[in-house]
Amino acid sequence: MSLSPTHSPCPSQSYSRSTLSGTSSTPTPTPYPQFILFGDSITQASSRSLAASLAEWYTRRLDILNRGFSGYTAPMGYDNLLQFFPSTSPSSTTPQIKLMTIFFGANDACLPGNPQHVPLERYKDYLTKIATHPGVHLHDTKPIMITPAPVDEWQFSRLERTAVTTRQYATACREVAQTLNVPVVDLWTVFMIKAGWTPDSNDPLIGSRDAPRNQVLGDLLSDGLHFTASAYQIVFDELVKLIQEELPELTPENLPFVFPDWKKKLGVEQS
């Protein structure tokens, strides 16, 4: 999905200050509702790609906030959530958080013995805690889970993650989403299908060193784990598709501008 901003031409007429500012000297604050991208380094590094594309898609409707934390796991992320997610209802000083992606698992899936390793059941428990945090209910936030993507063992100098283990965490994420009835972007499956994998395959898992090196994964993963621009484009496309199909009330066309169109602001008839 390619996006290009459009700009309304500036009118040649001049207007009085009272027309533009209204009569109130102390206007009530009007905060933009928010879409939080919550995750690890893959989210943290998305500001010039995924976050920028979402900001363009939701121009004048939602603020996109990057809350990615490099190296973090789901339990570590939950600790941060307790500190940054509002504990009060939306108001003129507390923006409503309408959407939040939950994108952990890349670090949780490190092999046992690695300090970042999180056992599978504990990972599932903390995904649940994040998605059911009281603030999520208070804000009527729609959480969207994103499964960890596959890894490419061929690019690793040390084998701290494996293709097979990461698949298990992707499956666990899907299971939590299904249990909670939360929408999920199954990024693991999307990437793997693009790489040539089929669900009924008995061949060694693509991405593992038991399988031939895969060019598609090489193009999507810059170092075997982190995303290239092409990978972020896929995440954006999949998020847009999911929101359009499962949360249509939160597509841009169904959300109002926070501040009115300039013609409405000036009382100009629209042709």
Coordinates of C-alpha atoms in Angstrom, one line a residue:
M1 CA 0.0 0.0 0.0
S2 CA 1.7 3.2 -1.1
L3 CA 0.8 6.4 0.5
S4 CA 1.3 10.0 -0.6
P5 CA 0.2 13.0 1.4
T6 CA -2.2 15.5 0.0
H7 CA -2.3 19.2 0.8
S8 CA -5.1 21.7 0.5
P9 CA -4.0 24.9 -1.2
C10 CA -3.9 28.0 1.1
P11 CA -6.8 30.4 0.3
S12 CA -5.8 33.7 -1.1
Q13 CA -8.3 35.6 1.1
S14 CA -7.3 37.0 4.4
Y15 CA -9.5 36.4 7.5
S16 CA -9.8 38.3 10.8
R17 CA -8.2 36.9 13.9
S18 CA -11.6 36.6 15.6
T19 CA -12.8 34.4 12.8
L20 CA -9.9 32.0 13.1
S21 CA -9.6 31.9 16.9
G22 CA -13.2 32.1 18.0
T23 CA -14.3 33.9 21.2
S24 CA -12.9 31.7 23.9
S25 CA -9.6 32.9 25.5
T26 CA -8.9 29.6 27.3
P27 CA -9.9 26.8 24.9
T28 CA -10.3 23.3 26.3
P29 CA -7.4 21.0 25.4
T30 CA -8.2 18.6 22.6
P31 CA -5.8 15.7 22.7
Y32 CA -5.4 13.4 19.8
P33 CA -6.4 9.8 20.4
Q34 CA -3.5 7.4 20.3
F35 CA -2.3 4.3 18.6
I36 CA 0.6 2.7 20.6
L37 CA 3.1 0.4 19.0
F38 CA 4.4 -1.7 21.9
G39 CA 7.2 -4.2 21.6
D40 CA 10.9 -4.8 21.5
S41 CA 13.7 -3.6 19.3
I42 CA 11.8 -4.5 16.1
T43 CA 9.2 -2.0 17.2
Q44 CA 11.7 0.5 18.5
A45 CA 13.4 0.6 15.0
S46 CA 10.1 1.1 13.2
S47 CA 9.9 4.9 13.4
R48 CA 11.0 5.6 9.9
S49 CA 9.0 2.8 8.4
L50 CA 6.0 1.2 10.1
A51 CA 5.3 4.1 12.5
A52 CA 5.7 6.7 9.7
S53 CA 3.3 4.8 7.4
L54 CA 0.7 4.5 10.1
A55 CA 1.1 8.2 11.0
E56 CA 0.4 9.0 7.3
W57 CA -2.6 6.7 7.2
Y58 CA -4.1 8.2 10.4
T59 CA -3.2 11.8 9.6
R60 CA -5.2 14.2 11.7
R61 CA -7.0 11.4 13.4
L62 CA -4.6 9.4 15.7
D63 CA -1.2 10.0 17.1
I64 CA 1.2 7.1 16.6
L65 CA 3.4 6.5 19.6
N66 CA 6.4 4.2 19.5
R67 CA 6.9 2.3 22.7
G68 CA 9.5 -0.2 21.5
F69 CA 12.2 -1.3 24.0
S70 CA 15.3 -3.0 22.6
G71 CA 16.1 -6.3 24.2
Y72 CA 12.9 -6.5 26.1
T73 CA 10.7 -9.6 26.6
A74 CA 7.0 -9.8 27.4
P75 CA 7.5 -9.7 31.2
M76 CA 9.9 -6.8 30.9
G77 CA 7.4 -5.0 28.6
Y78 CA 4.6 -5.5 31.1
D79 CA 6.6 -3.8 33.8
N80 CA 6.9 -0.7 31.5
L81 CA 3.3 -0.9 30.6
L82 CA 2.4 -0.4 34.2
Q83 CA 4.3 2.9 34.2
F84 CA 3.3 4.4 30.8
F85 CA -0.3 3.3 30.2
P86 CA -2.8 5.8 31.8
S87 CA -4.5 4.6 34.9
T88 CA -7.3 7.2 34.5
S89 CA -10.1 7.4 32.0
P90 CA -9.7 9.5 28.8
S91 CA -10.3 13.2 29.4
S92 CA -9.2 16.6 28.1
T93 CA -5.8 15.9 29.5
T94 CA -5.6 12.1 29.1
P95 CA -5.8 11.0 25.4
Q96 CA -7.8 7.9 24.7
I97 CA -5.6 5.0 23.5
K98 CA -7.7 3.5 20.7
L99 CA -5.3 0.8 19.4
M100 CA -2.2 -1.0 20.7
T101 CA 0.0 -3.5 19.0
I102 CA 1.6 -6.1 21.2
F103 CA 4.7 -7.4 19.5
F104 CA 7.0 -9.5 21.8
G105 CA 8.6 -12.9 21.4
A106 CA 11.8 -12.4 19.5
N107 CA 13.8 -12.2 22.7
D108 CA 11.5 -14.4 24.8
A109 CA 12.4 -17.2 22.3
C110 CA 16.1 -17.1 23.1
L111 CA 17.4 -20.5 24.0
P112 CA 17.5 -21.6 27.7
G113 CA 20.7 -20.3 29.3
N114 CA 20.4 -16.9 27.6
P115 CA 19.4 -14.2 30.2
Q116 CA 16.5 -13.1 27.9
H117 CA 14.9 -16.5 27.7
V118 CA 11.3 -16.6 28.9
P119 CA 9.7 -20.1 29.2
L120 CA 6.8 -20.6 26.9
E121 CA 4.0 -20.6 29.5
R122 CA 5.4 -17.5 31.2
Y123 CA 5.5 -15.8 27.8
K124 CA 1.8 -16.6 27.2
D125 CA 0.9 -15.5 30.7
Y126 CA 2.5 -12.0 30.2
L127 CA 0.9 -11.6 26.8
T128 CA -2.4 -12.2 28.5
K129 CA -1.5 -9.7 31.3
I130 CA -0.6 -7.0 28.7
A131 CA -3.8 -7.5 26.7
T132 CA -6.0 -7.5 29.7
H133 CA -4.4 -4.7 31.7
P134 CA -7.1 -2.7 33.5
G135 CA -6.2 0.5 31.5
V136 CA -7.0 -1.4 28.2
H137 CA -10.5 -1.8 29.5
L138 CA -10.7 1.7 30.8
H139 CA -9.8 3.2 27.5
D140 CA -11.7 0.7 25.4
T141 CA -8.4 0.0 23.7
K142 CA -8.3 -2.6 20.9
P143 CA -5.2 -4.7 21.3
I144 CA -3.7 -6.3 18.2
M145 CA -1.1 -9.1 18.8
I146 CA 1.7 -9.7 16.3
T147 CA 3.5 -13.0 16.4
P148 CA 7.2 -13.2 16.3
A149 CA 8.6 -13.5 12.8
P150 CA 10.7 -16.4 11.7
V151 CA 14.5 -16.2 12.2
D152 CA 17.3 -17.0 9.7
E153 CA 19.9 -19.1 11.5
W154 CA 22.2 -18.7 8.5
Q155 CA 22.9 -15.1 9.4
F156 CA 23.7 -15.8 13.1
S157 CA 27.3 -16.0 14.2
R158 CA 26.1 -17.6 17.5
L159 CA 23.0 -19.7 17.7
E160 CA 21.0 -18.0 20.5
R161 CA 17.7 -18.5 18.7
T162 CA 16.4 -21.3 16.4
A163 CA 13.8 -21.4 13.7
V164 CA 12.0 -24.3 15.4
T165 CA 11.9 -22.6 18.8
T166 CA 10.7 -19.3 17.4
R167 CA 7.9 -21.2 15.6
Q168 CA 6.7 -22.4 19.0
Y169 CA 6.5 -18.9 20.4
A170 CA 4.6 -17.7 17.3
T171 CA 2.1 -20.6 17.9
A172 CA 1.8 -19.6 21.5
C173 CA 1.0 -16.0 20.6
R174 CA -1.7 -17.1 18.2
E175 CA -3.2 -19.3 21.0
V176 CA -3.3 -16.4 23.4
A177 CA -5.0 -14.2 20.9
Q178 CA -7.5 -16.9 20.1
T179 CA -8.3 -17.5 23.8
L180 CA -8.8 -13.7 24.4
N181 CA -10.6 -13.2 21.1
V182 CA -8.0 -10.5 20.2
P183 CA -7.0 -9.9 16.5
V184 CA -3.6 -11.2 15.6
V185 CA -1.2 -10.6 12.7
D186 CA 0.3 -14.0 12.1
L187 CA 3.6 -12.5 10.9
W188 CA 5.4 -15.9 11.2
T189 CA 3.1 -17.5 8.7
V190 CA 3.1 -14.5 6.4
F191 CA 6.9 -14.4 6.1
M192 CA 7.2 -18.1 5.8
I193 CA 4.7 -18.4 3.0
K194 CA 6.6 -15.7 1.2
A195 CA 9.7 -17.8 1.7
G196 CA 8.1 -20.8 0.1
W197 CA 6.9 -22.8 3.2
T198 CA 3.7 -24.7 3.2
P199 CA 1.8 -25.9 6.3
D200 CA 1.9 -29.6 5.1
S201 CA 5.6 -29.6 4.4
N202 CA 7.8 -32.3 6.0
D203 CA 11.0 -30.7 4.8
P204 CA 13.4 -29.1 7.3
L205 CA 12.0 -25.8 8.5
I206 CA 13.0 -22.8 6.3
G207 CA 15.3 -20.6 8.3
S208 CA 17.1 -23.5 10.1
R209 CA 20.5 -24.6 9.1
D210 CA 19.0 -28.0 8.3
A211 CA 17.4 -26.3 5.3
P212 CA 19.0 -24.5 2.4
R213 CA 19.7 -20.9 2.8
N214 CA 16.6 -18.9 1.8
Q215 CA 16.9 -15.7 -0.2
V216 CA 13.5 -14.4 0.8
L217 CA 14.3 -14.5 4.5
G218 CA 17.6 -12.9 3.7
D219 CA 15.8 -10.0 2.1
L220 CA 13.4 -9.6 5.0
L221 CA 15.8 -10.0 7.9
S222 CA 18.9 -7.7 8.0
D223 CA 20.8 -9.9 10.5
G224 CA 18.6 -13.0 10.8
L225 CA 16.3 -11.3 13.4
H226 CA 15.8 -7.6 12.7
F227 CA 13.7 -6.2 9.9
T228 CA 14.5 -4.6 6.6
A229 CA 12.3 -1.9 5.0
S230 CA 10.6 -4.7 3.0
A231 CA 9.7 -6.5 6.1
Y232 CA 8.2 -3.4 7.8
Q233 CA 6.2 -2.8 4.6
I234 CA 4.6 -6.2 5.1
V235 CA 3.8 -5.5 8.7
F236 CA 2.1 -2.3 7.7
D237 CA 0.1 -4.0 4.9
E238 CA -1.0 -6.8 7.2
L239 CA -2.0 -4.3 9.9
V240 CA -4.1 -2.3 7.5
K241 CA -5.7 -5.5 6.2
L242 CA -6.5 -6.6 9.7
I243 CA -8.0 -3.3 10.8
Q244 CA -10.1 -3.0 7.6
E245 CA -11.4 -6.6 8.1
E246 CA -11.7 -7.0 11.8
L247 CA -11.9 -3.4 13.2
P248 CA -13.5 -1.4 10.4
E249 CA -14.8 1.2 12.9
L250 CA -11.2 2.2 13.5
T251 CA -10.1 2.7 9.8
P252 CA -9.2 6.3 9.0
E253 CA -12.3 6.9 6.9
N254 CA -14.5 6.0 10.0
L255 CA -12.6 8.3 12.4
P256 CA -13.2 12.0 12.5
F257 CA -10.5 14.7 12.2
V258 CA -9.5 15.9 15.6
F259 CA -9.7 19.4 14.3
P260 CA -12.1 20.3 11.4
D261 CA -11.4 20.7 7.8
W262 CA -10.3 24.3 7.0
K263 CA -13.5 24.9 5.0
K264 CA -15.7 23.9 7.8
K265 CA -13.5 26.0 10.2
L266 CA -14.1 29.1 8.1
G267 CA -17.6 28.3 7.1
V268 CA -16.8 28.1 3.5
E269 CA -19.2 26.2 1.3
Q270 CA -17.8 23.0 -0.1
S271 CA -18.6 22.4 -3.7

